[in-house]
Structures are given as structure tokens and as C-alpha cells.
Amino acid sequence: EPELAIESVTFDDAGEYRVIVSNGAGADTSDTVILAVTPLTSVRYQSGIPEVFALHQNYPNPFNPSTQIRFDIPHEANIRLEIYNVLGQRVAVLVDEYRFAGYYTEHFDAGHLASGMYFFRIQAGDFTQVRKFMLVR
């Protein structure tokens, strides 16, 4: 089986990297792969314990069919992370347990849900926050 080799990498004005990959069979049968990227603007160091409760926007958003939801807990608490539809009906409970202080990421698979806007809500002691996200099929 021939090995693949990267021949060149360029960055264009549209914010895309163009990567030319050779399969060793010659230029006529080489493939071009285009990767869309978002430039990194900051790095968040996540060591230790968060200073405040936080519910972050999910990523990716919009999503199909799964996404990641991050939240920060500055001290141990009972955590409840739920998903609601636009009618206010709970469609999923991602977390319902006691958690220690730290940074958390939960995976949400919405493969069983219809396209549309949904809300995710966290309750941790007296802290409550809601964010919206979009499932697009």
C-alpha cells in the first residue's frame, strides 16, 4: 500500500488551509484535501479549581447530532444539567449527581431529536444558568 505524503500546506484569505497530499502514484492521481479552520485566539489554562460557577456555550453550535457542553464548579455541589425543547419540556438529563470542584465536559447526542432550538440548563446549589443551542439536520 503506498504511503501518503504532504507535499504543501497553504493558508488562504477565506481562512482555509489547503493541503496537497500525494499518494506516491504521481501527480495525476494525487488528492487535494481542504480543511476549514478557525484561528486560535486564546488558550484557557484549566488546572486547579475554577473561581466561579460557569456554563459555557456548547461546541459545535449548531450541531448534528452531537455536541459538547462544558461547565465549571468552584466547590462541590449537587449538579443537574438538563436539556429542554422550546415548549419547555425536558428531553434529557445529562447530569444529576454530586460533583467535586473542577472543570467538566459532557457529551450530548441528540440523534433521537428533531431539528430545532433547544436549551440546556445547569443547577448547582443556588447557581442556575440557561443557554440555547441549535440542532440542524
PDB file of C-alpha atoms in Angstrom:
ATOM      1  CA  GLU A   1       0.000   0.000   0.000  1.00  0.00           C
ATOM      2  CA  PRO A   2       1.536   3.388  -0.964  1.00  0.00           C
ATOM      3  CA  GLU A   3       2.264   5.869   1.802  1.00  0.00           C
ATOM      4  CA  LEU A   4       0.698   9.330   1.792  1.00  0.00           C
ATOM      5  CA  ALA A   5       2.943  12.384   1.955  1.00  0.00           C
ATOM      6  CA  ILE A   6       2.073  16.051   2.437  1.00  0.00           C
ATOM      7  CA  GLU A   7       3.510  17.997  -0.473  1.00  0.00           C
ATOM      8  CA  SER A   8       2.432  21.522   0.538  1.00  0.00           C
ATOM      9  CA  VAL A   9       0.304  23.472   3.002  1.00  0.00           C
ATOM     10  CA  THR A  10      -1.003  26.982   2.265  1.00  0.00           C
ATOM     11  CA  PHE A  11      -3.379  29.314   4.119  1.00  0.00           C
ATOM     12  CA  ASP A  12      -5.789  31.410   2.038  1.00  0.00           C
ATOM     13  CA  ASP A  13      -7.839  34.596   2.662  1.00  0.00           C
ATOM     14  CA  ALA A  14     -11.008  32.560   3.299  1.00  0.00           C
ATOM     15  CA  GLY A  15      -9.459  31.109   6.443  1.00  0.00           C
ATOM     16  CA  GLU A  16      -8.841  27.685   4.961  1.00  0.00           C
ATOM     17  CA  TYR A  17      -5.732  25.579   4.844  1.00  0.00           C
ATOM     18  CA  ARG A  18      -5.139  23.852   1.507  1.00  0.00           C
ATOM     19  CA  VAL A  19      -3.183  20.651   1.984  1.00  0.00           C
ATOM     20  CA  ILE A  20      -1.844  18.802  -1.058  1.00  0.00           C
ATOM     21  CA  VAL A  21      -1.405  15.113  -0.312  1.00  0.00           C
ATOM     22  CA  SER A  22       0.472  12.751  -2.600  1.00  0.00           C
ATOM     23  CA  ASN A  23      -0.240   9.032  -2.614  1.00  0.00           C
ATOM     24  CA  GLY A  24       3.048   8.173  -4.296  1.00  0.00           C
ATOM     25  CA  ALA A  25       1.337   7.302  -7.588  1.00  0.00           C
ATOM     26  CA  GLY A  26       2.245  10.564  -9.290  1.00  0.00           C
ATOM     27  CA  ALA A  27       0.668  13.988  -9.625  1.00  0.00           C
ATOM     28  CA  ASP A  28      -2.207  12.758 -11.833  1.00  0.00           C
ATOM     29  CA  THR A  29      -3.752  10.684  -9.053  1.00  0.00           C
ATOM     30  CA  SER A  30      -2.857  12.785  -6.003  1.00  0.00           C
ATOM     31  CA  ASP A  31      -5.677  14.133  -3.858  1.00  0.00           C
ATOM     32  CA  THR A  32      -6.273  17.656  -2.609  1.00  0.00           C
ATOM     33  CA  VAL A  33      -7.748  17.941   0.879  1.00  0.00           C
ATOM     34  CA  ILE A  34      -9.172  21.248   2.099  1.00  0.00           C
ATOM     35  CA  LEU A  35      -9.583  21.806   5.817  1.00  0.00           C
ATOM     36  CA  ALA A  36     -11.599  24.762   7.162  1.00  0.00           C
ATOM     37  CA  VAL A  37     -10.149  26.095  10.385  1.00  0.00           C
ATOM     38  CA  THR A  38     -10.920  28.746  12.979  1.00  0.00           C
ATOM     39  CA  PRO A  39      -7.772  30.517  14.136  1.00  0.00           C
ATOM     40  CA  LEU A  40      -6.974  30.040  17.810  1.00  0.00           C
ATOM     41  CA  THR A  41      -7.323  33.338  19.672  1.00  0.00           C
ATOM     42  CA  SER A  42      -6.711  32.286  23.263  1.00  0.00           C
ATOM     43  CA  VAL A  43      -5.803  29.352  25.442  1.00  0.00           C
ATOM     44  CA  ARG A  44      -7.536  28.688  28.740  1.00  0.00           C
ATOM     45  CA  TYR A  45      -5.361  27.016  31.305  1.00  0.00           C
ATOM     46  CA  GLN A  46      -7.587  24.582  33.226  1.00  0.00           C
ATOM     47  CA  SER A  47      -5.569  23.407  36.140  1.00  0.00           C
ATOM     48  CA  GLY A  48      -6.743  23.675  39.716  1.00  0.00           C
ATOM     49  CA  ILE A  49     -10.192  24.800  40.749  1.00  0.00           C
ATOM     50  CA  PRO A  50     -12.469  27.308  38.972  1.00  0.00           C
ATOM     51  CA  GLU A  51     -13.151  30.588  40.764  1.00  0.00           C
ATOM     52  CA  VAL A  52     -16.852  30.806  39.819  1.00  0.00           C
ATOM     53  CA  PHE A  53     -19.696  28.638  38.530  1.00  0.00           C
ATOM     54  CA  ALA A  54     -19.956  28.824  34.740  1.00  0.00           C
ATOM     55  CA  LEU A  55     -21.951  27.183  31.986  1.00  0.00           C
ATOM     56  CA  HIS A  56     -20.213  27.614  28.643  1.00  0.00           C
ATOM     57  CA  GLN A  57     -21.756  27.678  25.179  1.00  0.00           C
ATOM     58  CA  ASN A  58     -21.797  24.223  23.639  1.00  0.00           C
ATOM     59  CA  TYR A  59     -19.428  23.292  20.813  1.00  0.00           C
ATOM     60  CA  PRO A  60     -20.142  22.906  17.994  1.00  0.00           C
ATOM     61  CA  ASN A  61     -23.236  25.047  17.686  1.00  0.00           C
ATOM     62  CA  PRO A  62     -25.244  24.474  15.564  1.00  0.00           C
ATOM     63  CA  PHE A  63     -24.635  20.743  15.814  1.00  0.00           C
ATOM     64  CA  ASN A  64     -25.695  17.449  14.218  1.00  0.00           C
ATOM     65  CA  PRO A  65     -26.216  15.143  16.036  1.00  0.00           C
ATOM     66  CA  SER A  66     -23.827  15.555  18.978  1.00  0.00           C
ATOM     67  CA  THR A  67     -22.165  18.363  20.899  1.00  0.00           C
ATOM     68  CA  GLN A  68     -20.059  19.042  23.999  1.00  0.00           C
ATOM     69  CA  ILE A  69     -21.224  21.103  26.983  1.00  0.00           C
ATOM     70  CA  ARG A  70     -18.606  22.493  29.388  1.00  0.00           C
ATOM     71  CA  PHE A  71     -19.229  23.758  32.905  1.00  0.00           C
ATOM     72  CA  ASP A  72     -17.087  24.872  35.835  1.00  0.00           C
ATOM     73  CA  ILE A  73     -17.767  24.139  39.509  1.00  0.00           C
ATOM     74  CA  PRO A  74     -15.778  26.131  42.123  1.00  0.00           C
ATOM     75  CA  HIS A  75     -16.854  23.934  45.043  1.00  0.00           C
ATOM     76  CA  GLU A  76     -18.556  20.578  45.475  1.00  0.00           C
ATOM     77  CA  ALA A  77     -22.306  20.602  44.853  1.00  0.00           C
ATOM     78  CA  ASN A  78     -25.264  18.647  43.592  1.00  0.00           C
ATOM     79  CA  ILE A  79     -25.286  19.244  39.837  1.00  0.00           C
ATOM     80  CA  ARG A  80     -28.224  18.895  37.484  1.00  0.00           C
ATOM     81  CA  LEU A  81     -27.682  19.501  33.748  1.00  0.00           C
ATOM     82  CA  GLU A  82     -30.833  19.182  31.644  1.00  0.00           C
ATOM     83  CA  ILE A  83     -31.931  19.702  28.038  1.00  0.00           C
ATOM     84  CA  TYR A  84     -35.295  21.301  27.173  1.00  0.00           C
ATOM     85  CA  ASN A  85     -37.189  21.876  23.934  1.00  0.00           C
ATOM     86  CA  VAL A  86     -38.801  25.232  23.022  1.00  0.00           C
ATOM     87  CA  LEU A  87     -42.052  24.135  24.693  1.00  0.00           C
ATOM     88  CA  GLY A  88     -40.212  23.838  27.998  1.00  0.00           C
ATOM     89  CA  GLN A  89     -40.393  20.040  28.038  1.00  0.00           C
ATOM     90  CA  ARG A  90     -37.354  18.254  29.453  1.00  0.00           C
ATOM     91  CA  VAL A  91     -35.932  15.953  26.765  1.00  0.00           C
ATOM     92  CA  ALA A  92     -32.757  14.769  28.535  1.00  0.00           C
ATOM     93  CA  VAL A  93     -30.916  14.799  31.851  1.00  0.00           C
ATOM     94  CA  LEU A  94     -27.150  14.708  31.293  1.00  0.00           C
ATOM     95  CA  VAL A  95     -26.025  15.049  34.916  1.00  0.00           C
ATOM     96  CA  ASP A  96     -27.893  14.529  38.169  1.00  0.00           C
ATOM     97  CA  GLU A  97     -25.298  13.848  40.848  1.00  0.00           C
ATOM     98  CA  TYR A  98     -22.909  15.246  43.404  1.00  0.00           C
ATOM     99  CA  ARG A  99     -19.694  16.535  41.829  1.00  0.00           C
ATOM    100  CA  PHE A 100     -16.439  17.845  43.243  1.00  0.00           C
ATOM    101  CA  ALA A 101     -14.968  21.212  42.241  1.00  0.00           C
ATOM    102  CA  GLY A 102     -13.436  21.190  38.768  1.00  0.00           C
ATOM    103  CA  TYR A 103     -13.869  21.613  35.037  1.00  0.00           C
ATOM    104  CA  TYR A 104     -16.317  19.257  33.318  1.00  0.00           C
ATOM    105  CA  THR A 105     -17.377  18.400  29.774  1.00  0.00           C
ATOM    106  CA  GLU A 106     -20.498  16.389  28.995  1.00  0.00           C
ATOM    107  CA  HIS A 107     -21.314  14.834  25.635  1.00  0.00           C
ATOM    108  CA  PHE A 108     -24.883  15.222  24.336  1.00  0.00           C
ATOM    109  CA  ASP A 109     -26.143  13.012  21.500  1.00  0.00           C
ATOM    110  CA  ALA A 110     -29.371  14.408  20.030  1.00  0.00           C
ATOM    111  CA  GLY A 111     -29.742  11.703  17.397  1.00  0.00           C
ATOM    112  CA  HIS A 112     -33.276  10.963  18.627  1.00  0.00           C
ATOM    113  CA  LEU A 113     -34.472  14.590  18.488  1.00  0.00           C
ATOM    114  CA  ALA A 114     -35.926  16.724  15.700  1.00  0.00           C
ATOM    115  CA  SER A 115     -34.138  19.758  14.279  1.00  0.00           C
ATOM    116  CA  GLY A 116     -34.703  22.976  16.151  1.00  0.00           C
ATOM    117  CA  MET A 117     -33.722  25.174  19.054  1.00  0.00           C
ATOM    118  CA  TYR A 118     -33.129  23.618  22.463  1.00  0.00           C
ATOM    119  CA  PHE A 119     -31.999  24.904  25.831  1.00  0.00           C
ATOM    120  CA  PHE A 120     -29.518  23.472  28.311  1.00  0.00           C
ATOM    121  CA  ARG A 121     -29.788  24.381  31.964  1.00  0.00           C
ATOM    122  CA  ILE A 122     -27.489  23.813  34.908  1.00  0.00           C
ATOM    123  CA  GLN A 123     -28.418  23.947  38.563  1.00  0.00           C
ATOM    124  CA  ALA A 124     -25.683  23.803  41.190  1.00  0.00           C
ATOM    125  CA  GLY A 125     -26.795  24.877  44.635  1.00  0.00           C
ATOM    126  CA  ASP A 126     -28.077  28.464  44.246  1.00  0.00           C
ATOM    127  CA  PHE A 127     -26.465  28.841  40.807  1.00  0.00           C
ATOM    128  CA  THR A 128     -28.693  28.404  37.731  1.00  0.00           C
ATOM    129  CA  GLN A 129     -27.850  29.271  34.137  1.00  0.00           C
ATOM    130  CA  VAL A 130     -29.529  28.557  30.801  1.00  0.00           C
ATOM    131  CA  ARG A 131     -28.114  28.665  27.272  1.00  0.00           C
ATOM    132  CA  LYS A 132     -29.670  27.897  23.919  1.00  0.00           C
ATOM    133  CA  PHE A 133     -28.341  25.744  21.103  1.00  0.00           C
ATOM    134  CA  MET A 134     -29.445  24.619  17.669  1.00  0.00           C
ATOM    135  CA  LEU A 135     -29.768  21.081  16.311  1.00  0.00           C
ATOM    136  CA  VAL A 136     -29.654  21.144  12.493  1.00  0.00           C
ATOM    137  CA  ARG A 137     -30.229  18.001  10.460  1.00  0.00           C
TER     138      ARG A 137
END
